[in-house]
Short mmCIF file of C-alpha atoms and ligand atoms in Angstrom, two decimals:
data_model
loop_
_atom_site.label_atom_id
_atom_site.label_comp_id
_atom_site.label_asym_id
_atom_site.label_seq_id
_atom_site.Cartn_x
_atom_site.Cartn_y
_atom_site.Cartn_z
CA UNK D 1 0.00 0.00 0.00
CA UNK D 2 1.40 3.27 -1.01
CA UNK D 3 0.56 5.49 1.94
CA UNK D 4 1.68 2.56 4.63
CA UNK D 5 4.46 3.45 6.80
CA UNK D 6 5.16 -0.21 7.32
CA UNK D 7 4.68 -1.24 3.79
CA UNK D 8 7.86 1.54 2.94
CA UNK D 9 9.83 0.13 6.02
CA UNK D 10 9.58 -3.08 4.52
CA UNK D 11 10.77 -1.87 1.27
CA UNK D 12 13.52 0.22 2.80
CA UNK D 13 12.06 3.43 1.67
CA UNK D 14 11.77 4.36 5.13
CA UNK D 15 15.08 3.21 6.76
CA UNK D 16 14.53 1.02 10.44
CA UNK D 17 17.03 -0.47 12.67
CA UNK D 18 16.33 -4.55 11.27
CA UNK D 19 15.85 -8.01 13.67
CA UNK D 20 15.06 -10.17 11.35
CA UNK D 21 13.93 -11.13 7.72
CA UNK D 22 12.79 -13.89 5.71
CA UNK D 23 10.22 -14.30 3.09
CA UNK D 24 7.24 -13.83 4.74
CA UNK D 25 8.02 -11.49 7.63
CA UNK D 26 10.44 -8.05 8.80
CA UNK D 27 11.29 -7.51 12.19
CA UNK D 28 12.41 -4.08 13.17
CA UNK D 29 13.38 -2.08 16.49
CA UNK D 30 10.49 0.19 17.36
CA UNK D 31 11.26 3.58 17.14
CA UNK D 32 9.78 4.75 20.50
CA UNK D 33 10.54 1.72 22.63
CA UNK D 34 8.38 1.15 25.35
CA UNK D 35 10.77 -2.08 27.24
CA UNK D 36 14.39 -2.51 26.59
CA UNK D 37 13.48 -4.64 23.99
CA UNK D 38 10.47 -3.20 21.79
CA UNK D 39 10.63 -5.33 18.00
CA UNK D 40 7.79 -5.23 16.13
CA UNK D 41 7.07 -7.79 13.39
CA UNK D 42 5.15 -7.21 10.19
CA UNK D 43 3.82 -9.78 7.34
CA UNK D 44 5.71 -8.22 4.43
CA UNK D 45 1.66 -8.55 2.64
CA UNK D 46 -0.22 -5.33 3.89
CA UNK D 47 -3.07 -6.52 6.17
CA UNK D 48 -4.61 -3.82 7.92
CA UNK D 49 -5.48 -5.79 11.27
CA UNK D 50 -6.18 -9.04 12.88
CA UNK D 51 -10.06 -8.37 11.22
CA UNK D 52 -8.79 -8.97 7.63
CA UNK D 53 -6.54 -12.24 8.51
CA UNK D 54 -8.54 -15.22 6.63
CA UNK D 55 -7.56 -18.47 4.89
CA UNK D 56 -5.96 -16.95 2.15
CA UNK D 57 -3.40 -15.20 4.43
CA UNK D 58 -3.28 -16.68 8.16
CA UNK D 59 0.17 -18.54 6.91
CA UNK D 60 1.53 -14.79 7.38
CA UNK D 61 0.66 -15.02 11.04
CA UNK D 62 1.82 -18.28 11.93
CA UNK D 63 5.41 -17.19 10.11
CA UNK D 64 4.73 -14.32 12.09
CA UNK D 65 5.25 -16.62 15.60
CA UNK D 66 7.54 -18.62 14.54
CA UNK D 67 9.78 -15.25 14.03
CA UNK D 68 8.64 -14.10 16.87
CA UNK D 69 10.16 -17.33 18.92
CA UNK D 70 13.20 -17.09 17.11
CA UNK D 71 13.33 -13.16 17.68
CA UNK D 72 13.00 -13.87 21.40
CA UNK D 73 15.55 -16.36 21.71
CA UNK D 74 17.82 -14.00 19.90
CA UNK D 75 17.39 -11.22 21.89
CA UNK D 76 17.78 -13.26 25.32
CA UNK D 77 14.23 -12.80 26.38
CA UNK D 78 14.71 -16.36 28.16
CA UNK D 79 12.43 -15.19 31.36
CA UNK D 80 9.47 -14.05 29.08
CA UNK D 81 8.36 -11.07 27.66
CA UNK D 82 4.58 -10.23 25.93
CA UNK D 83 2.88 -9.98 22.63
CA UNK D 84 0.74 -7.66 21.54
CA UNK D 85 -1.30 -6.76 18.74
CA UNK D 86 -3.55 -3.64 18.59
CA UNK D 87 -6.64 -4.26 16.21
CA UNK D 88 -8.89 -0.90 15.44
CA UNK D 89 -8.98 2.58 17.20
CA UNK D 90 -10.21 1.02 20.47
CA UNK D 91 -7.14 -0.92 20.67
CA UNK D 92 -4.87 2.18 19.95
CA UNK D 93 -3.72 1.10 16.90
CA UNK D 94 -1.86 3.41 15.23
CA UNK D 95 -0.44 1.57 12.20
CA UNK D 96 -2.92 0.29 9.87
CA UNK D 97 -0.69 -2.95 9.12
CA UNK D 98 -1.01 -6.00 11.01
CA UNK D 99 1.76 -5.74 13.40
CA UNK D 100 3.28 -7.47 16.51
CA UNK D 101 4.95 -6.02 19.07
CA UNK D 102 7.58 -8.47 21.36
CA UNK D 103 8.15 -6.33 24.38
CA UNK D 104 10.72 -8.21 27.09
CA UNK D 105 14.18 -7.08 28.99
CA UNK D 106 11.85 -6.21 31.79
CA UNK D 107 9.61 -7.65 34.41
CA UNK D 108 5.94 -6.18 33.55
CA UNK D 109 3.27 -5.49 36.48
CA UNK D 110 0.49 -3.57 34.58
CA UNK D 111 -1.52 -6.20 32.61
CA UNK D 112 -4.84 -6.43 31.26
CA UNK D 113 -5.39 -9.93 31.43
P1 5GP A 201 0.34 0.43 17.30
O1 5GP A 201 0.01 1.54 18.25
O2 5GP A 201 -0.26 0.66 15.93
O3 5GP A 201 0.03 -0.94 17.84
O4 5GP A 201 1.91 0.45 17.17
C1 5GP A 201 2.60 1.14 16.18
C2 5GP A 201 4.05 1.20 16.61
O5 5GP A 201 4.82 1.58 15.51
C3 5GP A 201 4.32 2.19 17.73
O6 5GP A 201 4.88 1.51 18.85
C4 5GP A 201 5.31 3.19 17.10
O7 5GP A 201 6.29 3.62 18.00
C5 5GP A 201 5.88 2.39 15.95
N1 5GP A 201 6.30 3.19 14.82
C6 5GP A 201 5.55 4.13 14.17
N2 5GP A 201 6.24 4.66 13.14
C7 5GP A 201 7.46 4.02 13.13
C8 5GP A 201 8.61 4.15 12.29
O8 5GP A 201 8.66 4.92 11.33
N3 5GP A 201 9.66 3.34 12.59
C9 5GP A 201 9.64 2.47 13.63
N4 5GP A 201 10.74 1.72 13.85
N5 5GP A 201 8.56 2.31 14.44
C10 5GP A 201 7.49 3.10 14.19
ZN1 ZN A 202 1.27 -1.82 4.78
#
């Protein structure tokens, strides 16, 4: 999608601080890091949100977690850390592409569930 910040990361017209890559998903640092270890991964196929995941493109979110193991295991996150992903403005998302956010390094007390 032309207007999609994450789209251009992806295709290094907007240049981020890479994780990881392979053919189905980018990891990148986040660049307002909210735990000292904030990566967010993105399908490189613009979904907007978890709404629009179906059969034709769930394999994009199962890639999706297995990066985000590996991503974890990379960064040392070896006594847990959180996933999140925002769907809609009630959720606060920002970023109109399907995005997860691995947020570890720290021990977390607020939680919603
Ligand atoms: P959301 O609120 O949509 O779940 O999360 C969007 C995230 O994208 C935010 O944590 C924000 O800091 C991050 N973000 C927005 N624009 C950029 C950018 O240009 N580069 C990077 N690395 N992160 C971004
Ligand atoms: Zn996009």
């Amino acid at each position: 999608m032309a207007d999609c910040i994450f789209c251009m990361i992806i295709n290094g017209d907007i240049p981020s601080t890479k994780v990881y890559e392979d053919e189905y998903v980018y990891a990148f640092r986040d660049i307002n890091p909210q735990a000292p270890v904030h990566v967010l991964v993105v399908p490189k196929v613009h979904i907007a949100c978890t709404a629009d995941i179906d059969e034709s493109n769930s394999v994009y979110v199962a890639k999706a977690y297995e990066a985000i193991a590996k991503i974890a295991k990379a960064e040392g996150l070896d006594a847990g850390y959180r996933v999140i992903c925002n769907c809609g403005d009630d959720a606060g998302q920002t970023v109109k592409h399907l995005h997860f956010h691995i947020l570890g390094g720290v021990k977390m007390t607020e939680k919603m569930v």
